Structures are given as C-alpha cells and as structure tokens.
C-alpha cells in the first residue's frame, strides 16, 4: 500500500461514484472533466492498494473492497457538512497563551484592555513551568533574557530593577518564598545574601507582599510592582545583580497570525506605554 493518504475530496468523489455507478454521471454532477475523475479514482486505487471498482459496459460497480471502503465512509458526508459549518461560523476570540513571571503577569493583567476587534483573549499559563516557546507550549513569553533559538522572535521591552520595600523604615528582616527549586532570581538572591535575616515565608508572592504590608518584614519586588503598591516605601537603591532587560518572545512562524500579532502589540503597549 502507498504510504500517502487519500484526501477527503477523493474519498467523497469515491462515494459519489459508488452511489451513481456511472463515471459520466458523476462527472456531470460534479462539473468535472471525465478524464480527471477517472484519473483520480485510479490514483485512489493505487493509494489504497485495492481494486475498488469492477469496470464494465454497465458502469462502475463496487468490488468487495470497494463496498467495504464505502461502509467505512458512511458518515463522511455528515462529517464534511459539520466541518463546512464550523469553517463558516464565527468562533469568537482566540485564546493566546501567555507565560510570564508572577509580578509581570499580575501587572499585565491589570493594564491590558480587552481587544475591541474581538480577535484574542489572554490565557495566562503557569509562570514557573519550563514552557518551550519554540515547541509551541505557549504563544507568547515575557522573559528576562533574549531567546537563543533561531525559531523565536524577540523584542526588547524595558529595563527591570528590583528594590527592597517595607511598610515602615523601622521594619527589619525579610519575607520570602520558601527555599527550594524553581525560585525566581530575586528570591534566590534573597536566600543567598540575606538568608539569615528571613523572618517568615509564604508560598505565594502575593502573600509575601501582604505580610510586608502588615509589617512582618521587608520584601524584594520589581519597581513596577513595589512603586505601584500603596503603603510601601523603598528601602534600598536598585539591586544591581537583579537588574535585567525584559523581552517579549514569540515563535517566528506564528508572530504574524492576526490574534497573536494583536496580542503582541497590546502587551508591548501595556508594559511600555511611553
């Protein structure tokens, strides 16, 4: 049997011919040149490796294999109608999968405006998962370094600085995420350099912020998050080892798809309004 697969169009032609029993009648109904129809049915037999018709003066009768194939394809017309209806239906905005760090995702969710053209909706995915943008596990990534894969497009967005914040200058000690694998760079830095001064932990970055607001300790935050939080005061200059550029990353092959292009533009506008 040929390794290539018959097309749905050729299988539909086969069913039409099986029902009509006549090459000429099928060609007339399909407005198709008779030689073209004959050639496509011969090719279908070659691809399946089966003799599907008994050709004779009376027309095209189905062979045993032809009858078996027709039985397998009994629901093909209904399937084609469903597919055609699906293609003509407006399915609404496309969910564009976005992966970003916790605070960037939080910041972005507050700043994104709904797409008035109805082309896309944001679908945030786990920020701590090792998602492969080149492998299409997400559509858009916001990263702290440019990608190395040639399959990925990148756009520099802004410079990100981190600062120590507290609800009051008299507060000492730090609030942090628990030590362990998968920590963001700012949390690794905090454990490596100030681990002996961490007074309490929480399993969620937002809870760390809430504890800092309640006065349990200082917290390390990106300035776009800390400066926007009422009740926090900067307690340090930017922490040089944590400063980095922020990159908007997507797959080269999909970055011009209308929903993804609209999402890329909206994200860039939301994070870099100036």
Short mmCIF file of C-alpha atoms in Angstrom, two decimals:
data_model
loop_
_atom_site.label_atom_id
_atom_site.label_comp_id
_atom_site.label_asym_id
_atom_site.label_seq_id
_atom_site.Cartn_x
_atom_site.Cartn_y
_atom_site.Cartn_z
CA UNK A 1 0.00 0.00 0.00
CA UNK A 2 1.20 3.51 -0.84
CA UNK A 3 2.36 5.40 2.27
CA UNK A 4 0.47 8.59 1.29
CA UNK A 5 -3.12 9.01 2.44
CA UNK A 6 -6.19 9.68 0.27
CA UNK A 7 -7.67 13.15 0.58
CA UNK A 8 -11.18 13.70 1.87
CA UNK A 9 -12.12 15.12 -1.53
CA UNK A 10 -11.06 11.94 -3.31
CA UNK A 11 -12.95 9.81 -0.79
CA UNK A 12 -16.05 11.95 -1.30
CA UNK A 13 -15.68 11.51 -5.06
CA UNK A 14 -15.45 7.77 -4.50
CA UNK A 15 -18.74 7.81 -2.57
CA UNK A 16 -20.43 9.85 -5.30
CA UNK A 17 -19.26 7.41 -7.94
CA UNK A 18 -20.30 4.45 -5.81
CA UNK A 19 -23.80 5.91 -5.49
CA UNK A 20 -24.16 6.86 -9.16
CA UNK A 21 -22.48 3.77 -10.59
CA UNK A 22 -21.51 5.82 -13.62
CA UNK A 23 -18.32 7.74 -14.32
CA UNK A 24 -20.08 10.06 -16.77
CA UNK A 25 -22.98 10.80 -14.44
CA UNK A 26 -20.65 11.53 -11.52
CA UNK A 27 -18.51 13.82 -13.68
CA UNK A 28 -21.65 15.67 -14.79
CA UNK A 29 -22.92 16.12 -11.22
CA UNK A 30 -19.52 17.33 -10.08
CA UNK A 31 -18.94 19.54 -13.16
CA UNK A 32 -15.63 17.75 -13.55
CA UNK A 33 -13.91 16.55 -16.73
CA UNK A 34 -14.46 12.83 -17.09
CA UNK A 35 -10.73 12.06 -17.60
CA UNK A 36 -9.91 13.92 -14.39
CA UNK A 37 -12.43 11.89 -12.41
CA UNK A 38 -11.15 8.64 -13.91
CA UNK A 39 -7.57 9.58 -13.14
CA UNK A 40 -8.38 10.43 -9.51
CA UNK A 41 -10.19 7.15 -8.95
CA UNK A 42 -7.30 5.22 -10.46
CA UNK A 43 -4.94 7.09 -8.14
CA UNK A 44 -7.22 6.27 -5.17
CA UNK A 45 -6.96 2.59 -6.01
CA UNK A 46 -3.19 2.89 -6.24
CA UNK A 47 -3.00 4.65 -2.88
CA UNK A 48 -5.18 2.07 -1.14
CA UNK A 49 -3.58 -0.87 -2.95
CA UNK A 50 -7.08 -2.25 -3.64
CA UNK A 51 -9.25 -2.68 -6.72
CA UNK A 52 -12.30 -0.66 -5.67
CA UNK A 53 -14.37 -0.94 -8.87
CA UNK A 54 -15.48 -3.58 -11.35
CA UNK A 55 -15.34 -1.62 -14.59
CA UNK A 56 -17.58 -2.72 -17.44
CA UNK A 57 -20.11 -1.66 -20.02
CA UNK A 58 -22.72 -1.33 -17.29
CA UNK A 59 -20.61 1.24 -15.49
CA UNK A 60 -18.55 1.28 -12.30
CA UNK A 61 -19.75 -1.36 -9.87
CA UNK A 62 -18.11 -1.67 -6.47
CA UNK A 63 -15.79 -4.57 -5.82
CA UNK A 64 -15.79 -6.29 -2.44
CA UNK A 65 -13.05 -3.94 -1.24
CA UNK A 66 -15.00 -1.03 -2.68
CA UNK A 67 -18.10 -1.97 -0.71
CA UNK A 68 -16.02 -2.33 2.45
CA UNK A 69 -14.50 1.13 1.95
CA UNK A 70 -17.93 2.66 1.27
CA UNK A 71 -19.19 1.17 4.53
CA UNK A 72 -16.26 2.72 6.41
CA UNK A 73 -17.09 6.10 4.84
CA UNK A 74 -20.82 6.09 5.50
CA UNK A 75 -20.62 9.16 7.78
CA UNK A 76 -18.19 11.15 5.60
CA UNK A 77 -20.88 13.40 4.04
CA UNK A 78 -22.12 14.37 7.52
CA UNK A 79 -18.55 15.00 8.67
CA UNK A 80 -17.86 17.26 5.68
CA UNK A 81 -21.04 19.21 6.39
CA UNK A 82 -20.02 19.70 10.03
CA UNK A 83 -16.56 20.88 9.01
CA UNK A 84 -18.04 23.26 6.45
CA UNK A 85 -20.45 24.68 9.04
CA UNK A 86 -17.59 25.05 11.53
CA UNK A 87 -15.50 26.97 9.00
CA UNK A 88 -18.35 29.39 8.33
CA UNK A 89 -19.11 30.00 12.00
CA UNK A 90 -17.61 32.87 13.95
CA UNK A 91 -15.91 31.11 16.86
CA UNK A 92 -15.06 34.30 18.69
CA UNK A 93 -11.70 35.47 20.00
CA UNK A 94 -8.69 33.15 20.09
CA UNK A 95 -7.13 32.33 23.46
CA UNK A 96 -3.48 33.44 23.28
CA UNK A 97 -1.34 31.61 25.86
CA UNK A 98 0.98 33.96 27.74
CA UNK A 99 3.72 32.92 30.14
CA UNK A 100 5.42 35.47 32.39
CA UNK A 101 6.78 35.88 35.89
CA UNK A 102 4.26 36.36 38.70
CA UNK A 103 4.58 40.12 39.05
CA UNK A 104 4.79 40.76 35.32
CA UNK A 105 1.66 38.68 34.73
CA UNK A 106 -0.13 40.48 37.58
CA UNK A 107 0.95 43.89 36.26
CA UNK A 108 -0.05 42.97 32.71
CA UNK A 109 -3.46 41.63 33.72
CA UNK A 110 -4.27 44.98 35.34
CA UNK A 111 -3.13 47.02 32.34
CA UNK A 112 -4.39 45.03 29.34
CA UNK A 113 -7.53 46.36 27.72
CA UNK A 114 -9.98 43.95 26.07
CA UNK A 115 -9.47 43.69 22.31
CA UNK A 116 -12.27 45.71 20.77
CA UNK A 117 -11.93 43.80 17.50
CA UNK A 118 -12.59 40.54 19.34
CA UNK A 119 -9.52 38.82 17.91
CA UNK A 120 -7.96 37.44 21.09
CA UNK A 121 -8.23 36.88 24.82
CA UNK A 122 -5.31 36.46 27.25
CA UNK A 123 -4.80 32.95 28.66
CA UNK A 124 -2.09 33.13 31.33
CA UNK A 125 -0.25 29.86 31.91
CA UNK A 126 1.98 28.78 34.78
CA UNK A 127 4.89 31.17 35.18
CA UNK A 128 7.11 28.66 36.93
CA UNK A 129 6.74 25.89 34.33
CA UNK A 130 9.62 25.29 31.88
CA UNK A 131 7.40 26.02 28.88
CA UNK A 132 9.00 25.62 25.44
CA UNK A 133 8.00 28.53 23.21
CA UNK A 134 9.90 27.03 20.28
CA UNK A 135 7.82 23.87 20.75
CA UNK A 136 4.57 25.92 20.86
CA UNK A 137 3.78 25.11 24.52
CA UNK A 138 2.85 28.80 24.85
CA UNK A 139 2.22 31.50 22.26
CA UNK A 140 3.95 34.46 23.92
CA UNK A 141 6.58 34.63 26.63
CA UNK A 142 7.84 37.59 28.65
CA UNK A 143 11.40 36.67 29.62
CA UNK A 144 14.35 38.16 31.49
CA UNK A 145 16.82 37.29 28.73
CA UNK A 146 16.70 37.10 24.93
CA UNK A 147 16.00 33.66 23.45
CA UNK A 148 18.78 31.67 21.83
CA UNK A 149 16.61 29.64 19.45
CA UNK A 150 16.55 30.84 15.84
CA UNK A 151 12.88 29.84 15.73
CA UNK A 152 11.93 32.58 18.19
CA UNK A 153 11.38 36.27 17.55
CA UNK A 154 12.20 38.75 20.28
CA UNK A 155 11.51 42.39 21.16
CA UNK A 156 13.19 44.29 23.99
CA UNK A 157 10.56 45.90 26.20
CA UNK A 158 12.11 47.70 29.20
CA UNK A 159 14.68 47.62 31.97
CA UNK A 160 13.55 45.93 35.19
CA UNK A 161 15.03 46.93 38.55
CA UNK A 162 14.44 45.34 41.96
CA UNK A 163 14.32 47.18 45.27
CA UNK A 164 13.78 46.30 48.94
CA UNK A 165 10.44 47.64 50.21
CA UNK A 166 8.82 47.88 53.64
CA UNK A 167 5.69 49.34 55.17
CA UNK A 168 7.80 51.32 57.65
CA UNK A 169 11.54 52.17 57.84
CA UNK A 170 11.65 50.59 61.31
CA UNK A 171 10.71 47.13 59.95
CA UNK A 172 13.60 44.66 59.87
CA UNK A 173 14.04 41.18 58.48
CA UNK A 174 12.63 39.79 55.26
CA UNK A 175 9.56 37.99 53.99
CA UNK A 176 10.36 35.45 51.28
CA UNK A 177 9.18 32.38 49.45
CA UNK A 178 10.43 29.11 50.97
CA UNK A 179 13.81 27.92 49.71
CA UNK A 180 13.66 25.27 47.02
CA UNK A 181 13.91 24.63 43.28
CA UNK A 182 12.20 26.89 40.78
CA UNK A 183 12.63 30.16 42.67
CA UNK A 184 12.76 33.38 40.71
CA UNK A 185 16.15 35.10 40.56
CA UNK A 186 15.10 37.74 43.11
CA UNK A 187 14.13 35.08 45.63
CA UNK A 188 17.33 33.11 45.07
CA UNK A 189 19.32 36.30 45.65
CA UNK A 190 17.39 36.97 48.87
CA UNK A 191 18.08 33.48 50.23
CA UNK A 192 21.75 33.57 49.14
CA UNK A 193 22.59 37.01 50.51
CA UNK A 194 20.11 37.60 53.35
CA UNK A 195 19.01 34.10 54.28
CA UNK A 196 19.84 34.57 57.95
CA UNK A 197 17.54 37.62 58.07
CA UNK A 198 14.43 35.96 56.59
CA UNK A 199 11.90 36.07 59.44
CA UNK A 200 8.90 34.42 57.77
CA UNK A 201 7.86 32.82 54.48
CA UNK A 202 4.76 32.38 52.36
CA UNK A 203 4.13 30.07 49.42
CA UNK A 204 2.76 32.78 47.15
CA UNK A 205 4.40 36.09 46.09
CA UNK A 206 1.19 37.99 46.74
CA UNK A 207 1.10 36.65 50.31
CA UNK A 208 4.69 37.83 50.79
CA UNK A 209 3.58 41.31 49.77
CA UNK A 210 0.60 41.18 52.13
CA UNK A 211 2.84 40.15 55.03
CA UNK A 212 5.20 43.02 54.21
CA UNK A 213 2.27 45.46 54.15
CA UNK A 214 1.26 44.14 57.57
CA UNK A 215 4.74 44.92 58.89
CA UNK A 216 6.12 41.39 59.26
CA UNK A 217 9.23 42.16 57.22
CA UNK A 218 10.76 43.73 54.17
CA UNK A 219 10.17 42.34 50.69
CA UNK A 220 12.10 42.39 47.40
CA UNK A 221 9.96 43.46 44.45
CA UNK A 222 10.38 44.76 40.90
CA UNK A 223 9.94 48.51 40.99
CA UNK A 224 6.92 48.46 38.68
CA UNK A 225 5.10 46.38 41.33
CA UNK A 226 6.51 47.93 44.50
CA UNK A 227 6.17 51.55 43.45
CA UNK A 228 2.53 50.94 42.45
CA UNK A 229 1.61 49.44 45.86
CA UNK A 230 0.25 51.98 48.33
CA UNK A 231 1.78 51.62 51.79
CA UNK A 232 5.26 50.52 50.68
CA UNK A 233 8.44 52.58 50.86
CA UNK A 234 11.72 51.97 49.05
CA UNK A 235 14.37 50.82 51.49
CA UNK A 236 17.29 50.38 49.09
CA UNK A 237 18.65 51.51 45.76
CA UNK A 238 18.16 49.12 42.81
CA UNK A 239 19.85 45.77 43.46
CA UNK A 240 22.43 45.63 40.68
CA UNK A 241 22.71 41.81 40.30
CA UNK A 242 18.95 41.57 39.73
CA UNK A 243 18.52 44.30 37.10
CA UNK A 244 17.82 42.94 33.63
CA UNK A 245 16.16 43.70 30.33
CA UNK A 246 12.69 42.32 29.68
CA UNK A 247 11.98 40.56 26.37
CA UNK A 248 8.77 39.81 24.51
CA UNK A 249 9.19 36.44 22.78
CA UNK A 250 7.08 34.52 20.27
CA UNK A 251 7.50 31.88 17.58
CA UNK A 252 8.69 33.22 14.21
CA UNK A 253 6.10 31.15 12.34
CA UNK A 254 3.10 32.43 14.31
CA UNK A 255 4.00 36.02 15.20
CA UNK A 256 2.10 37.39 12.18
CA UNK A 257 -1.09 35.42 12.89
CA UNK A 258 -3.70 38.17 13.47
CA UNK A 259 -4.64 37.16 17.05
CA UNK A 260 -1.01 36.75 18.16
CA UNK A 261 0.13 39.94 16.41
CA UNK A 262 -2.68 41.85 18.11
CA UNK A 263 -1.69 40.34 21.46
CA UNK A 264 2.00 41.19 20.97
CA UNK A 265 1.13 44.81 20.20
CA UNK A 266 -1.25 45.07 23.15
CA UNK A 267 1.31 43.59 25.57
CA UNK A 268 4.03 45.95 24.37
CA UNK A 269 1.69 48.93 24.74
CA UNK A 270 0.59 47.84 28.21
CA UNK A 271 4.10 47.29 29.56
CA UNK A 272 5.77 50.20 27.74
CA UNK A 273 3.04 52.85 27.38
CA UNK A 274 5.57 55.57 26.60
#
